[in-house]
Coordinates of C-alpha atoms in Angstrom, one line a residue:
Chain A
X1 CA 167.5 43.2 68.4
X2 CA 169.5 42.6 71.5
X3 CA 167.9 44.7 74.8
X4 CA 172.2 45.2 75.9
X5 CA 172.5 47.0 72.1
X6 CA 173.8 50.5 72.1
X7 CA 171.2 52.4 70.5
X8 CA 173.7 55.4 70.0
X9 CA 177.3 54.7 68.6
X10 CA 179.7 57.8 67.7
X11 CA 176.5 60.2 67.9
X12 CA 174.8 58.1 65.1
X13 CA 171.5 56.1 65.4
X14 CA 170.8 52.1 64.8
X15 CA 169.1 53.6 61.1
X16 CA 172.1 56.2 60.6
X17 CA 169.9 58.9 61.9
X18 CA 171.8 62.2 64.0
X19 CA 169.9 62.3 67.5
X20 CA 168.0 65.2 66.5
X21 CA 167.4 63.9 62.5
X22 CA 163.7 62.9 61.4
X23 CA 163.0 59.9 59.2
X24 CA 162.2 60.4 55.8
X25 CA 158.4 61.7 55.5
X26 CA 156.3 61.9 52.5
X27 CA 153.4 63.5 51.9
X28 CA 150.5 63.7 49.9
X29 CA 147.5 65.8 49.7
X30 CA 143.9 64.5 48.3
X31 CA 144.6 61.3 47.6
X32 CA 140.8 59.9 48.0
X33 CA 138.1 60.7 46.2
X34 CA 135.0 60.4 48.3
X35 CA 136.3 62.1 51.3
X36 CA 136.3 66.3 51.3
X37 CA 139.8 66.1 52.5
X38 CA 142.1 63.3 52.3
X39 CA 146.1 62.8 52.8
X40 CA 148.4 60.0 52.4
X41 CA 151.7 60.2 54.9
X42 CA 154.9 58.0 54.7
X43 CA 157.2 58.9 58.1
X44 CA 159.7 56.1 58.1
X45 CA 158.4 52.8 57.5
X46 CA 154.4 54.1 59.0
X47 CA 152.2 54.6 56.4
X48 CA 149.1 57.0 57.2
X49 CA 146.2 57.5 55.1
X50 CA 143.9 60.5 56.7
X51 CA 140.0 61.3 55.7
X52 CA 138.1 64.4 55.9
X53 CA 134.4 64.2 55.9
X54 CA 132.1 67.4 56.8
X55 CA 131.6 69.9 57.6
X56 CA 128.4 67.8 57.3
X57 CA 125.1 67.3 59.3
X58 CA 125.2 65.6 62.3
X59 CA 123.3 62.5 62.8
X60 CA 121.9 61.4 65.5
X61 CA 120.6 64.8 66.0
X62 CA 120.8 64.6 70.2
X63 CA 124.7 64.7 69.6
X64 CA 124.2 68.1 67.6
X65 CA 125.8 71.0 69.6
X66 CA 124.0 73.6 68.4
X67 CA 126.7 76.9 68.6
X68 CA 129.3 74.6 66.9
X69 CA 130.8 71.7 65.0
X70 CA 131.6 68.6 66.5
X71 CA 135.1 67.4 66.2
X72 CA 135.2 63.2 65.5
X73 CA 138.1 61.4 65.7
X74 CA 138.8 57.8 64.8
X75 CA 142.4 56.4 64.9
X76 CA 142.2 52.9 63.3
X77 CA 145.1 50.1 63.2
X78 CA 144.4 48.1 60.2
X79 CA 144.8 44.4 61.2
X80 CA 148.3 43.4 59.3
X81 CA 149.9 46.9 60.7
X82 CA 151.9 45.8 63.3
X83 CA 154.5 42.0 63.2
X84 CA 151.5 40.1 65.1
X85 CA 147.8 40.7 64.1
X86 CA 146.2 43.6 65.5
X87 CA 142.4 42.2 66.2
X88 CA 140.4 44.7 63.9
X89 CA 138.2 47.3 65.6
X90 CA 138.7 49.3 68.2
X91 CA 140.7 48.6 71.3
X92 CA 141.3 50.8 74.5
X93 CA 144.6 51.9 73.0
X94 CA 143.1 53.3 70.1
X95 CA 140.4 54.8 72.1
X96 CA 142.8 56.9 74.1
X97 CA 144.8 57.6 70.8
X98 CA 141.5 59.0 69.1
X99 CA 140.3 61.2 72.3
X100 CA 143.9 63.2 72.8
X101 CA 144.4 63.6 68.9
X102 CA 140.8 64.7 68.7
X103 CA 141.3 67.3 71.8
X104 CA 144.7 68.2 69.7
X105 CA 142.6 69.9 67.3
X106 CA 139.7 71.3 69.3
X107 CA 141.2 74.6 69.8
X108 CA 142.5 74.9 66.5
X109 CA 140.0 74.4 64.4
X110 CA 137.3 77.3 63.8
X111 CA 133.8 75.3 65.0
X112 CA 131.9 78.1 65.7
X113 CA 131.0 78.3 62.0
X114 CA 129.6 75.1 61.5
X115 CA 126.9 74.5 64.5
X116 CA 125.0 71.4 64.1
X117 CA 127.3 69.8 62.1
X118 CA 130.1 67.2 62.3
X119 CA 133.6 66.9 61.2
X120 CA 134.7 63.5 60.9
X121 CA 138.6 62.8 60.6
X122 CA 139.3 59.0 60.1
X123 CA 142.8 57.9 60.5
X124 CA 143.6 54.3 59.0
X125 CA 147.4 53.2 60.2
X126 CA 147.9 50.7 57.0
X127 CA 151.7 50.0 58.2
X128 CA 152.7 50.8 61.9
X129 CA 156.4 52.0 62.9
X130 CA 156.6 53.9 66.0
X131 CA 154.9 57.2 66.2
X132 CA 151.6 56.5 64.5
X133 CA 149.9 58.6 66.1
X134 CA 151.7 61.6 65.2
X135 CA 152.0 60.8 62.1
X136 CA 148.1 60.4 62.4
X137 CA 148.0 63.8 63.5
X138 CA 150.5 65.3 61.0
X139 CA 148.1 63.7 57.7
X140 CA 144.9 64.7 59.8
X141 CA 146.0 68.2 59.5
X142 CA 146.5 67.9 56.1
X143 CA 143.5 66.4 55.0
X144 CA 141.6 69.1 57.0
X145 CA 143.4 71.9 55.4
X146 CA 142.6 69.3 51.8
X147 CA 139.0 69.6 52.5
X148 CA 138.7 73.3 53.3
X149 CA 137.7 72.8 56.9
X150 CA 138.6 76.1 58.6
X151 CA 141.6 76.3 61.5
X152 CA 143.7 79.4 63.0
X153 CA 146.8 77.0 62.4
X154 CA 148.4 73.6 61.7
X155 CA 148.5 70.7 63.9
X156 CA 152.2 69.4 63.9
X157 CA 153.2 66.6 65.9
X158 CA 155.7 64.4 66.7
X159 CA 157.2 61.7 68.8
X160 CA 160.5 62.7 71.0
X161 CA 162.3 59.7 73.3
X162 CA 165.0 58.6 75.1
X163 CA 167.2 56.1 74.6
X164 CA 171.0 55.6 75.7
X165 CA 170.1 58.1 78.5
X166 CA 170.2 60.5 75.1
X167 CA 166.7 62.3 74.3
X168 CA 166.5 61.6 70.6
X169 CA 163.9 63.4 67.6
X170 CA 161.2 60.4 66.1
X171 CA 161.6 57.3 67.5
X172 CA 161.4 54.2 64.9
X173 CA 160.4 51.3 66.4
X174 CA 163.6 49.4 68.2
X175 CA 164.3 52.4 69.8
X176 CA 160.5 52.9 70.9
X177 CA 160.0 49.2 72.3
X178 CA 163.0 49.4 74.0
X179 CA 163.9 53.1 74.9
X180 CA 163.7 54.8 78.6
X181 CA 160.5 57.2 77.1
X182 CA 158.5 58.2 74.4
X183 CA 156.9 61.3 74.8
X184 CA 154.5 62.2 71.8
X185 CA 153.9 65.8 71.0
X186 CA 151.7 68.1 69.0
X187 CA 152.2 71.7 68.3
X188 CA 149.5 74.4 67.6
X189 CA 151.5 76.1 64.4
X190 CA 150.6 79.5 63.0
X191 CA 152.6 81.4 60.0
X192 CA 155.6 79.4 60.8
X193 CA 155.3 80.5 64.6
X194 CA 155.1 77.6 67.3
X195 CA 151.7 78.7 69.6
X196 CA 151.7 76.0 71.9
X197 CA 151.5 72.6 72.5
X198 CA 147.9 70.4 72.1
X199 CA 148.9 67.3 72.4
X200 CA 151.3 65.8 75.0
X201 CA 151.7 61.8 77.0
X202 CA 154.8 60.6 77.9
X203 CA 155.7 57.4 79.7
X204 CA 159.1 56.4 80.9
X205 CA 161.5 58.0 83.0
X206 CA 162.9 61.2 82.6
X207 CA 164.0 64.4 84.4
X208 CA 163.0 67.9 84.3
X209 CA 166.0 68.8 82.1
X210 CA 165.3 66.4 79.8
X211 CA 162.2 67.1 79.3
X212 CA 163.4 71.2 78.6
X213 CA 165.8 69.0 76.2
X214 CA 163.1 66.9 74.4
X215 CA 160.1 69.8 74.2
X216 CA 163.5 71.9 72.5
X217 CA 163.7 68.8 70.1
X218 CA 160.5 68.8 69.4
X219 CA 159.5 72.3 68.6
X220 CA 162.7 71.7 65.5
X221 CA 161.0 68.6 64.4
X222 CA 157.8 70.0 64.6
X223 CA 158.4 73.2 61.9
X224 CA 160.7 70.5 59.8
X225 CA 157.3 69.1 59.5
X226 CA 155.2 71.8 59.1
X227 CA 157.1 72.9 56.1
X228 CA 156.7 69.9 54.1
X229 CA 152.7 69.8 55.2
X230 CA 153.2 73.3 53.8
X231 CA 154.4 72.0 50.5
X232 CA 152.3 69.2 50.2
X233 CA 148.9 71.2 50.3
X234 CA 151.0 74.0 47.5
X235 CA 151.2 71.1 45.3
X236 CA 147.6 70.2 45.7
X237 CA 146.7 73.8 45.0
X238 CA 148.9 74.3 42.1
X239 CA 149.8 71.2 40.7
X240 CA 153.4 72.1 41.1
X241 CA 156.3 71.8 43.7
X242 CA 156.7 74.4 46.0
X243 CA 159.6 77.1 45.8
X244 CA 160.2 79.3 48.7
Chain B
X1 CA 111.3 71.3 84.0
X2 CA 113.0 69.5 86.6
X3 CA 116.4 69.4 84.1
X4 CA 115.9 72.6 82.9
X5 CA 116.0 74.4 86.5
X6 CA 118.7 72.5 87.5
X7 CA 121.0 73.4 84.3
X8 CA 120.3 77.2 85.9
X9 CA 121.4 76.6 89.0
X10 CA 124.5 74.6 88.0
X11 CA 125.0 77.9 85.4
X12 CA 124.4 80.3 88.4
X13 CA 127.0 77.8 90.2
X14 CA 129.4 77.6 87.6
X15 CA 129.4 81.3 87.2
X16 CA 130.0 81.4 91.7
X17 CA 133.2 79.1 90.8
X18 CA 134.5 81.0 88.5
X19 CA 133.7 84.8 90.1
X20 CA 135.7 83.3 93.0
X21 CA 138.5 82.1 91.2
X22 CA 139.3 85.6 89.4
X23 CA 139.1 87.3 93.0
X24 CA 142.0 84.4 93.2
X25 CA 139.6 82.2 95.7
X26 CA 138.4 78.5 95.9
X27 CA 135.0 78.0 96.4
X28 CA 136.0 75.7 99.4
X29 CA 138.2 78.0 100.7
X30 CA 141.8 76.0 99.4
X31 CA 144.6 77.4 98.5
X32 CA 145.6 77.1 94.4
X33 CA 148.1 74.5 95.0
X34 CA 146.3 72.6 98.2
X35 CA 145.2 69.4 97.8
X36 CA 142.0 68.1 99.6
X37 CA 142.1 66.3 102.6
X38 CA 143.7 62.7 101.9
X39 CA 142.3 59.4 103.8
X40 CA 144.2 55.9 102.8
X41 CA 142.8 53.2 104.4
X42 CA 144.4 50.1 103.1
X43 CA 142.9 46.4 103.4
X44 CA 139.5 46.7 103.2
X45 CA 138.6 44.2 101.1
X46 CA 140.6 41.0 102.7
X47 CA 139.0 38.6 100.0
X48 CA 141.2 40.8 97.6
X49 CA 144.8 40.1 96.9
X50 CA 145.6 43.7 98.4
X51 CA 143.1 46.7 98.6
X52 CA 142.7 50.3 99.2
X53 CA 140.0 53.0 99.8
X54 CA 141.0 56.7 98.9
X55 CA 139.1 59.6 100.1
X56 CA 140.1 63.2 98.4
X57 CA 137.6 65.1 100.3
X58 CA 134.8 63.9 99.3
X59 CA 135.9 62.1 96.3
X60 CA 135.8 58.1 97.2
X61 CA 137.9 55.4 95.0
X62 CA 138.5 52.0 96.0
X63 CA 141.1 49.8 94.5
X64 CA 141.2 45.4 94.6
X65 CA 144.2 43.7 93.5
X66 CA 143.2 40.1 92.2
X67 CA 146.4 38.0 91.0
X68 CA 146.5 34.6 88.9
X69 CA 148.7 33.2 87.2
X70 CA 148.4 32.9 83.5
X71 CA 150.4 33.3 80.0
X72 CA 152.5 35.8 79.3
X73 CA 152.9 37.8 76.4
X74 CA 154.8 36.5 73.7
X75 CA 157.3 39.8 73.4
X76 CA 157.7 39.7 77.4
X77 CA 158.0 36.0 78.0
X78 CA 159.8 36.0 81.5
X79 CA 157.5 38.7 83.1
X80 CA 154.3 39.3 84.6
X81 CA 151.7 41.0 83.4
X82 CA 149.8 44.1 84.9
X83 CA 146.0 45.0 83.6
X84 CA 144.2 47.8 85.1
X85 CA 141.2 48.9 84.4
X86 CA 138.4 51.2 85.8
X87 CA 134.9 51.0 86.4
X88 CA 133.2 54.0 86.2
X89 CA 129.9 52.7 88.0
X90 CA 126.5 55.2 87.9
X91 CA 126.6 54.8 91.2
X92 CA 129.3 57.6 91.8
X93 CA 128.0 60.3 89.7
X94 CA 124.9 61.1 88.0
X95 CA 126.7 61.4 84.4
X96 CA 128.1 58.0 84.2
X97 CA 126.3 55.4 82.6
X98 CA 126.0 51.9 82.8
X99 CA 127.7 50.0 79.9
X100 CA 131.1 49.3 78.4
X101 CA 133.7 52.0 79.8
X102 CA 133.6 54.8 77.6
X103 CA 136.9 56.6 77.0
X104 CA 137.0 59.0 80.0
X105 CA 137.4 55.6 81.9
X106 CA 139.9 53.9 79.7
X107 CA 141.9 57.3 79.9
X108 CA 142.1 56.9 83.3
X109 CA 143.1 53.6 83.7
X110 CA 145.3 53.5 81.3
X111 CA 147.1 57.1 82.8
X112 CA 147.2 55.3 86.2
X113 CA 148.6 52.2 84.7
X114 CA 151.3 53.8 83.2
X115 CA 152.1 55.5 86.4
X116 CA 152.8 52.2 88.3
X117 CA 154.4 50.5 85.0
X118 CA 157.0 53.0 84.5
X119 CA 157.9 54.0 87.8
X120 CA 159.4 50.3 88.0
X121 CA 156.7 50.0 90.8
X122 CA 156.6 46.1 90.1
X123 CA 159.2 43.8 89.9
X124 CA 157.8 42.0 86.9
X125 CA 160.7 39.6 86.1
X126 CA 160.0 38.3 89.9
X127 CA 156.3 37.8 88.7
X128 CA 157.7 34.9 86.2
X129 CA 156.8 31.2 87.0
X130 CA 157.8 29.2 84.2
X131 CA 159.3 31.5 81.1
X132 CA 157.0 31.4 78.2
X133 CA 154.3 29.4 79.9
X134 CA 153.0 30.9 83.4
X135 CA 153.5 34.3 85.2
X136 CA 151.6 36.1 87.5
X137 CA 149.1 38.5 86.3
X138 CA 148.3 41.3 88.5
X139 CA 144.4 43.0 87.8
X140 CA 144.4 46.3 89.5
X141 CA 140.7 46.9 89.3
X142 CA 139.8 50.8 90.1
X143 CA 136.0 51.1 91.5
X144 CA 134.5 54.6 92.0
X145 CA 132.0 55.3 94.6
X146 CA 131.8 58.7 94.5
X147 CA 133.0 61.1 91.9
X148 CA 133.6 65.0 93.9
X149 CA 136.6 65.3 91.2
X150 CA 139.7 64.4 90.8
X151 CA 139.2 60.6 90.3
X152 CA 142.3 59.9 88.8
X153 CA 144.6 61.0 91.4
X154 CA 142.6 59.5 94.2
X155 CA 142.6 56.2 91.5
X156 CA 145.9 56.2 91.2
X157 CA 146.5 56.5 94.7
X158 CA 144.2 54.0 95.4
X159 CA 146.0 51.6 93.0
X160 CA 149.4 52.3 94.6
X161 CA 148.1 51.7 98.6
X162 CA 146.5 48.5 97.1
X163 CA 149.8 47.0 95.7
X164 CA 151.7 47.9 98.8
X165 CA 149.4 45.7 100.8
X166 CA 149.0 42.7 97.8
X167 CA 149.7 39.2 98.9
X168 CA 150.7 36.8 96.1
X169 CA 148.4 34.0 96.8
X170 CA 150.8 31.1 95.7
X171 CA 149.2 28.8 98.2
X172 CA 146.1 28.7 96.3
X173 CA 147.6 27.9 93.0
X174 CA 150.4 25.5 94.2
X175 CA 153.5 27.3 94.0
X176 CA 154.5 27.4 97.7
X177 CA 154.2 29.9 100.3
X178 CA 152.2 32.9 99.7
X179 CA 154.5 36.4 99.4
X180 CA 154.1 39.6 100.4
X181 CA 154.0 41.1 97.0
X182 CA 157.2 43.8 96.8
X183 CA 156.8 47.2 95.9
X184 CA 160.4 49.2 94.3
X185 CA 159.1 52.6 93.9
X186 CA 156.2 54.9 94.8
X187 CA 154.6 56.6 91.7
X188 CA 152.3 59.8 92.6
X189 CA 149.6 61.6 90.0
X190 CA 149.1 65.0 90.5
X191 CA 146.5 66.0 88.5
X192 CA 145.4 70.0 87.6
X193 CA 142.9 71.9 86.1
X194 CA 144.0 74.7 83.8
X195 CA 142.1 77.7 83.5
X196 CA 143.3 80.9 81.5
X197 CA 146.3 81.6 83.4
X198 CA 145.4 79.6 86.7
X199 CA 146.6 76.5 88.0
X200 CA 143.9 74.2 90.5
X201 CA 145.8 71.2 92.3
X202 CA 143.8 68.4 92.8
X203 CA 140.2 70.0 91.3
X204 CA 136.7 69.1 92.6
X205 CA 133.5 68.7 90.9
X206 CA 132.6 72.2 90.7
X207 CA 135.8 73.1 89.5
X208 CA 136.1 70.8 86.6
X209 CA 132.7 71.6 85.4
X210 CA 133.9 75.0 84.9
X211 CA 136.7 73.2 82.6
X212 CA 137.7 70.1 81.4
X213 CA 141.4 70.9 80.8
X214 CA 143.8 69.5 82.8
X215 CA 147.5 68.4 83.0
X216 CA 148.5 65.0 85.3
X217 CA 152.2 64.3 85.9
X218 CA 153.1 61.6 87.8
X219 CA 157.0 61.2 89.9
X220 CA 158.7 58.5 91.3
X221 CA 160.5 58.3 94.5
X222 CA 163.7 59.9 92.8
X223 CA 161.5 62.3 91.4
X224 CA 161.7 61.6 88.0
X225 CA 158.4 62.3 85.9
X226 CA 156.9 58.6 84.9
X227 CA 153.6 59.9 82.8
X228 CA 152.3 62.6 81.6
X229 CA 148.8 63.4 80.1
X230 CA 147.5 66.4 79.1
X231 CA 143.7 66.4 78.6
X232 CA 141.2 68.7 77.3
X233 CA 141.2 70.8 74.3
X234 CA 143.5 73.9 75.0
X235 CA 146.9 75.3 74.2
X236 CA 148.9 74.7 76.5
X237 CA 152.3 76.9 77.1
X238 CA 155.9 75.7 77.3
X239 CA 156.2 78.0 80.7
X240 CA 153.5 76.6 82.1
X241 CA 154.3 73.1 81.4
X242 CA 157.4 73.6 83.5
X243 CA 155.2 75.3 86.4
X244 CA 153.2 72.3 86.1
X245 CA 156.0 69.5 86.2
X246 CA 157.8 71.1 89.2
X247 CA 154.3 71.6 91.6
X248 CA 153.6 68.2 90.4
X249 CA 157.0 66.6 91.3
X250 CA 156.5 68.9 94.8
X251 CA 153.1 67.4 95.8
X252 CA 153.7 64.3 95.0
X253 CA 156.7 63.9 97.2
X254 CA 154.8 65.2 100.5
X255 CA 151.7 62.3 99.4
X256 CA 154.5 59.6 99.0
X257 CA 155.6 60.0 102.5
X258 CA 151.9 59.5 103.9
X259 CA 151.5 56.7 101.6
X260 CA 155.1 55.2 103.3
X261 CA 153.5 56.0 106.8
X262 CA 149.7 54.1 106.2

């Protein structure tokens, strides 16, 4: 990967993709057994595996709230994710990661009927390629909805950039490492209708318009998405594909 | 007792705030989109590479640059290397704890670090020595003294005064002459509070008690945005993003031209 490369030739991406295309995403509802609520989610080359445990008593009790459910999030690299070995445990990037994913669901899932109790979400990236932690998000929404945890909505995220000066849909990883921005976003989704956004970063350069431009790109990606978390939790139910 | 009677007062407090704010007032009498005063004083810790102290109001930050050279990383071989991190000492506030930075204080440092890496603030290519062997690393290490809000604008301000004033001590290591360290862009945080359908520039401690949602965007000199975080668990509206980025971009430009003038 050269840093002069064109990522954009004839309105076609390095991987083939349009500028507003998504990678291929899979996903799978209730994949593990011990966990209340579990997911497994391919987007690209990342592949996510999400946990649900609770609700379930909080322990140590002093980090009870005691009018509702604590939200825990833990985003985890696993050490052979990423091309040089990602020391295991947690590092500041992962903190950050885990504290804006965890705020992403705050206001969508219903605590208020679970006081004293936690619910845990564990996200393990097992392969890493751009975007984990909307991808994180996307199978963490899942997995909640897999282990009956209560929400007004679905938590749909996903990563917009810019590269070429163009603002492109998911970034894989050449165009994350050397694009102009990458501006990760989660959307609050209810019936199919876009609510707001919960999570947003961005770092890089861009202007106002193109940030109009990427939030527009987003908001497409983002019900794209929804649709197939819609599907995969049908099949869970039913044991059958989905058929609109 | 002692704890429970002053939880009361900070409710009856908290309840002042916020009776204020519908009646669309500031308990310290600012208007919604005023930043608090703004005091830069840059140098004040000459055994430092560069330096800074921020005061917002009452809010006290102050910034050392220490510089040494060092490997690079292996995906970035012919540049330097910029860590920043922030100490969040119990000294500033009475709910920090001593102990390894929790994440409100990696947040921070890494949204001010983000600021000054994207906004091209640092040459890093000019930071290499020898390619794949020796570069400069630059430690931008953010100190709070006193928390009255707002500690990441103030932080990041801080950080930004500090480079512009950062010597690169070559003389010490060997490489020749020592440089004045040179600065290409000017980024600016401006961080607000969002509550229901009000905006609070630059928001002090009584303020964010009330919430802990807020939006930073920082700009660079062409007023581009360079980061953005939003923090805190709310919805936040595509409309009011685009309030947001626009005072943001606005504020910051009339602090980047005091921060030219220190």
């Amino acid at each position: 990967m050269e840093e002069n490369q064109k990522f954009i030739v004839n309105g076609k991406r390095i991987d083939g993709r349009k500028i507003d295309e998504l990678r291929p995403i899979k996903i799978e509802a209730g994949v593990l057994k011990r966990s209340d609520g579990s997911c497994y989610l391919e987007m690209g080359n990342n592949k996510i595996i999400a946990a649900v445990y609770g609700p379930r008593a909080l322990h140590p009790r002093h980090l009870q709230d005691p009018n509702k459910a604590v939200i825990r999030y833990r985003y985890n690299m696993a050490p052979f994710s990423v091309e040089e070995r990602k020391r295991p445990g947690p590092d500041r990037r992962s903190v950050e990661i885990s504290k804006v994913s965890r705020e992403a669901f705050e206001p969508v899932v219903i605590k208020e009927l679970f006081p004293r109790s936690s619910i845990d979400i564990f996200i393990e990236v097992l392969q890493a390629d751009a975007g984990t932690r909307v991808a994180g998000l996307n199978a963490a929404s899942v997995a909640l909805a897999d282990a009956g945890v209560p929400m007004k909505g679905m938590v749909t995220a996903v990563a917009v950039g810019k590269v070429d000066d163009h603002i492109v849909l998911d970034l894989f990883k050449d165009e994350d490492n050397y694009g102009q921005a990458d501006i990760p976003i989660a959307m609050f989704i209810r019936d199919g209708k876009i609510e707001g956004i919960t999570l947003l970063q961005m770092d890089g350069q861009i202007t106002k318009d193109e940030l109009k431009e990427a939030i527009k790109l987003a908001k497409k990606g983002c019900l794209e998405i929804y649709r197939l978390q819609k599907e995969a939790l049908f099949k869970r139910c039913r044991g059958e594909d989905f058929v609109e | 007792m002692k704890t429970l009677s002053n939880e009361i007062i900070a409710d009856i407090k908290k309840d002042f705030v916020y009776r204020k704010l519908k009646n669309n007032e500031r308990v310290d009498g600012r208007k919604f989109d005023e930043f608090r005063s703004i005091e830069i004083i840059p140098g004040i810790i000459p055994r430092a590479e560069g330096s800074a102290m921020v005061k917002l109001g009452d809010t006290e930050v102050v910034v050392g640059i220490k510089m040494q050279p060092g490997e690079p990383f292996p995906d970035t071989p012919d540049k330097g290397v910029i860590i920043t991190n922030a100490e969040l000492v119990p000294l500033a506030s009475p709910t920090f704890e001593p102990g390894p930075p929790d994440e409100n204080s990696i947040e921070l440092a890494r949204v001010v670090d983000r600021g000054i890496r994207e906004s091209g603030a640092i040459d890093l290519e000019k930071l290499c020595i020898t390619e794949g062997e020796n570069v400069w690393i630059i430690f931008i290490d953010i100190h709070a003294l006193d928390d009255d809000g707002n500690l990441l604008d103030a932080s990041s301000l801080a950080a930004i005064a500090a480079l512009m004033n950062t010597t690169i001590p070559s003389e010490k290591f060997g490489y020749g002459d020592d440089e004045i360290l040179p600065v290409r862009n000017i980024p600016v945080s401006v961080t607000s509070l969002v509550l229901d359908e009000a905006i609070l520039v630059d928001p002090s401690s009584d303020e964010e008690k009330l919430t802990p949602n807020r939006v930073t965007i920082t700009s660079d000199s062409d007023d581009n945005l360079v980061s953005m975080q939003k923090s805190g668990a709310f919805l936040l509206s595509e409309e009011k993003l685009y309030e947001l980025v626009d005072l943001s971009v606005e504020k910051a430009r009339g602090i980047r031209e005091m921060l030219r003038d220190v």
